[in-house]
Amino acid sequence: MKYSSILLLSLGLASGVALAGGSGNTEAGVGGALGGVLGSVVGQSVGGSTGAAIGAGVGGAAGGAVGARRGNKTEAAIGGGLGAAGGNVIGNKMGGTTGGLIGAALGGGAGGALGNNYGDNNRDDDDDRRSYRRGYDDDDDWHDNGYHRGHYKKRHKHRRHDDD
C-alpha cells in the first residue's frame, strides 16, 4: 500500500470512532469499524470485490457485537454488518479498493454505534413501561385477598389446628 492509502485508512478509522460517541457506543463503533476493515481485506483477497463486501459485512457484524453492551449485541451486529457492507460497496465504486476500506470503516463504525444506541433506547422504553405497571397507578385489578398482611402474605402459611 502507498503511504496515502495508509493515511486515508487511518483517517477512516478515526472518523468511525468520532461518529460513535457515547460510552458503550464507542466500543461498538470501534469494533464495527475494525471488523469491517479486516473482513474487507480478507474478503478482497479471497473473492474480489464481492468477497470484500461479504467479508466487510461479516467482520462489521462480529466487531460491532464484540464491542457492544451485553443486551445490545444483536442490534450492534446488525448495524455494524449492514453499515460495513454498504460502506464497502459505495466506497469501492467511488475510490476503488482503498475507498472500499474507508467506506467499510465508516459504515461499520457508524452502524455498530447506532445499533448499540438503538438497543439502549429500546431498553429504556421497556423499563419505563415496567415501572408504570409496578406502581399500580390506574389499575383496579390489585387486591390482597382481604388478609391485609403486607409482605407476610407469601411467607407465612396459617394452619388451623384442631384440638382433639
Short mmCIF file of C-alpha atoms in Angstrom, two decimals:
data_model
loop_
_atom_site.label_atom_id
_atom_site.label_comp_id
_atom_site.label_asym_id
_atom_site.label_seq_id
_atom_site.Cartn_x
_atom_site.Cartn_y
_atom_site.Cartn_z
CA MET A 1 0.00 0.00 0.00
CA LYS A 2 1.08 3.54 -0.60
CA TYR A 3 1.54 5.98 2.25
CA SER A 4 -1.54 7.93 1.14
CA SER A 5 -3.65 4.77 1.36
CA ILE A 6 -2.48 4.11 4.90
CA LEU A 7 -3.17 7.74 5.84
CA LEU A 8 -6.68 7.58 4.38
CA LEU A 9 -7.38 4.27 6.11
CA SER A 10 -6.28 5.71 9.46
CA LEU A 11 -8.46 8.75 8.85
CA GLY A 12 -11.41 6.47 8.08
CA LEU A 13 -10.93 4.51 11.29
CA ALA A 14 -10.68 7.71 13.32
CA SER A 15 -13.86 9.00 11.68
CA GLY A 16 -15.67 5.82 12.63
CA VAL A 17 -14.65 6.34 16.23
CA ALA A 18 -15.70 10.00 16.14
CA LEU A 19 -19.14 9.08 14.81
CA ALA A 20 -19.66 6.60 17.61
CA GLY A 21 -20.00 9.00 20.59
CA GLY A 22 -21.33 7.82 23.98
CA SER A 23 -19.87 5.32 26.40
CA GLY A 24 -20.95 1.91 25.13
CA ASN A 25 -21.39 3.24 21.62
CA THR A 26 -17.69 3.98 21.23
CA GLU A 27 -16.67 0.37 21.76
CA ALA A 28 -19.34 -0.90 19.37
CA GLY A 29 -18.30 1.70 16.79
CA VAL A 30 -14.63 0.84 17.02
CA GLY A 31 -15.42 -2.87 16.85
CA GLY A 32 -17.64 -2.41 13.81
CA ALA A 33 -15.02 -0.26 12.05
CA LEU A 34 -12.11 -2.62 12.71
CA GLY A 35 -14.15 -5.69 11.91
CA GLY A 36 -15.41 -4.15 8.68
CA VAL A 37 -11.91 -3.25 7.50
CA LEU A 38 -10.38 -6.60 8.42
CA GLY A 39 -13.26 -8.51 6.88
CA SER A 40 -12.96 -6.42 3.73
CA VAL A 41 -9.23 -7.12 3.41
CA VAL A 42 -9.69 -10.86 3.88
CA GLY A 43 -12.71 -10.98 1.59
CA GLN A 44 -10.89 -9.00 -1.11
CA SER A 45 -8.04 -11.49 -1.15
CA VAL A 46 -10.40 -14.46 -1.28
CA GLY A 47 -13.19 -13.33 -3.58
CA GLY A 48 -12.55 -9.93 -5.17
CA SER A 49 -15.00 -7.07 -4.74
CA THR A 50 -17.95 -9.34 -3.93
CA GLY A 51 -15.89 -11.16 -1.32
CA ALA A 52 -14.81 -7.82 0.10
CA ALA A 53 -18.43 -6.73 0.58
CA ILE A 54 -19.38 -10.04 2.20
CA GLY A 55 -16.27 -10.03 4.39
CA ALA A 56 -16.91 -6.44 5.44
CA GLY A 57 -20.47 -7.34 6.43
CA VAL A 58 -19.44 -10.38 8.45
CA GLY A 59 -16.49 -8.59 10.06
CA GLY A 60 -18.53 -5.48 10.86
CA ALA A 61 -21.23 -7.60 12.48
CA ALA A 62 -18.72 -9.53 14.56
CA GLY A 63 -16.84 -6.41 15.60
CA GLY A 64 -20.00 -4.50 16.48
CA ALA A 65 -21.27 -7.38 18.59
CA VAL A 66 -18.00 -7.79 20.44
CA GLY A 67 -17.83 -4.11 21.31
CA ALA A 68 -21.48 -3.67 22.32
CA ARG A 69 -23.07 -3.87 25.75
CA ARG A 70 -24.40 -7.20 26.91
CA GLY A 71 -28.03 -6.63 25.96
CA ASN A 72 -27.34 -4.78 22.71
CA LYS A 73 -25.21 -7.29 20.83
CA THR A 74 -27.85 -8.21 18.26
CA GLU A 75 -28.66 -4.61 17.37
CA ALA A 76 -24.99 -3.65 17.14
CA ALA A 77 -24.21 -6.70 14.99
CA ILE A 78 -26.98 -5.88 12.54
CA GLY A 79 -25.95 -2.22 12.38
CA GLY A 80 -22.24 -2.95 12.05
CA GLY A 81 -22.75 -5.61 9.38
CA LEU A 82 -25.10 -3.57 7.21
CA GLY A 83 -23.04 -0.41 7.62
CA ALA A 84 -19.73 -2.06 6.79
CA ALA A 85 -21.07 -3.94 3.77
CA GLY A 86 -22.87 -0.88 2.41
CA GLY A 87 -19.89 1.37 3.08
CA ASN A 88 -17.58 -1.05 1.32
CA VAL A 89 -19.75 -1.22 -1.79
CA ILE A 90 -20.20 2.56 -2.02
CA GLY A 91 -16.54 3.25 -1.24
CA ASN A 92 -15.42 0.67 -3.78
CA LYS A 93 -17.48 2.37 -6.50
CA MET A 94 -16.09 5.80 -5.63
CA GLY A 95 -12.47 5.11 -4.80
CA GLY A 96 -11.51 1.54 -5.62
CA THR A 97 -10.08 -0.81 -3.04
CA THR A 98 -8.87 1.93 -0.71
CA GLY A 99 -12.23 3.66 -0.91
CA GLY A 100 -13.89 0.36 -0.07
CA LEU A 101 -11.75 0.01 3.04
CA ILE A 102 -12.53 3.55 4.17
CA GLY A 103 -16.23 3.02 3.46
CA ALA A 104 -16.23 -0.22 5.43
CA ALA A 105 -14.60 1.55 8.39
CA LEU A 106 -17.02 4.46 8.34
CA GLY A 107 -20.10 2.33 7.75
CA GLY A 108 -19.16 -0.35 10.27
CA GLY A 109 -18.32 2.21 12.95
CA ALA A 110 -21.46 4.24 12.46
CA GLY A 111 -23.69 1.17 12.14
CA GLY A 112 -22.30 -0.53 15.26
CA ALA A 113 -22.69 2.65 17.31
CA LEU A 114 -26.20 3.32 16.04
CA GLY A 115 -27.25 -0.26 16.69
CA ASN A 116 -25.93 -0.14 20.25
CA ASN A 117 -27.66 3.19 20.84
CA TYR A 118 -30.92 1.81 19.45
CA GLY A 119 -30.69 -1.12 21.86
CA ASP A 120 -30.19 1.27 24.80
CA ASN A 121 -33.19 3.38 23.82
CA ASN A 122 -35.36 0.32 23.35
CA ARG A 123 -34.41 -0.97 26.80
CA ASP A 124 -35.21 2.42 28.38
CA ASP A 125 -38.71 2.29 26.88
CA ASP A 126 -39.25 -1.19 28.29
CA ASP A 127 -38.08 -0.07 31.73
CA ASP A 128 -40.50 2.87 31.66
CA ARG A 129 -43.40 0.55 30.88
CA ARG A 130 -42.41 -1.88 33.64
CA SER A 131 -42.17 0.82 36.28
CA TYR A 132 -45.61 2.07 35.33
CA ARG A 133 -47.13 -1.38 35.86
CA ARG A 134 -45.25 -1.84 39.11
CA GLY A 135 -46.86 1.25 40.63
CA TYR A 136 -50.47 0.15 40.01
CA ASP A 137 -51.37 3.75 39.23
CA ASP A 138 -54.58 3.22 37.31
CA ASP A 139 -55.04 -0.47 37.96
CA ASP A 140 -58.28 -1.58 39.57
CA ASP A 141 -57.15 -5.23 39.48
CA TRP A 142 -54.92 -5.02 42.52
CA HIS A 143 -56.16 -6.67 45.70
CA ASP A 144 -54.69 -8.55 48.61
CA ASN A 145 -57.42 -11.18 49.12
CA GLY A 146 -58.71 -9.40 52.22
CA TYR A 147 -56.00 -10.54 54.64
CA HIS A 148 -54.07 -7.23 54.70
CA ARG A 149 -50.83 -8.86 55.82
CA GLY A 150 -48.38 -6.89 53.65
CA HIS A 151 -45.15 -8.72 52.95
CA TYR A 152 -46.17 -11.60 55.22
CA LYS A 153 -48.72 -12.78 52.67
CA LYS A 154 -46.44 -15.16 50.83
CA ARG A 155 -44.13 -16.33 53.56
CA HIS A 156 -46.35 -17.49 56.40
CA LYS A 157 -48.95 -20.16 55.99
CA HIS A 158 -51.64 -20.09 58.62
CA ARG A 159 -52.85 -23.51 59.57
CA ARG A 160 -55.87 -24.33 61.54
CA HIS A 161 -55.09 -26.57 64.49
CA ASP A 162 -57.92 -28.74 65.63
CA ASP A 163 -57.94 -29.64 69.29
CA ASP A 164 -58.93 -33.27 69.62
#
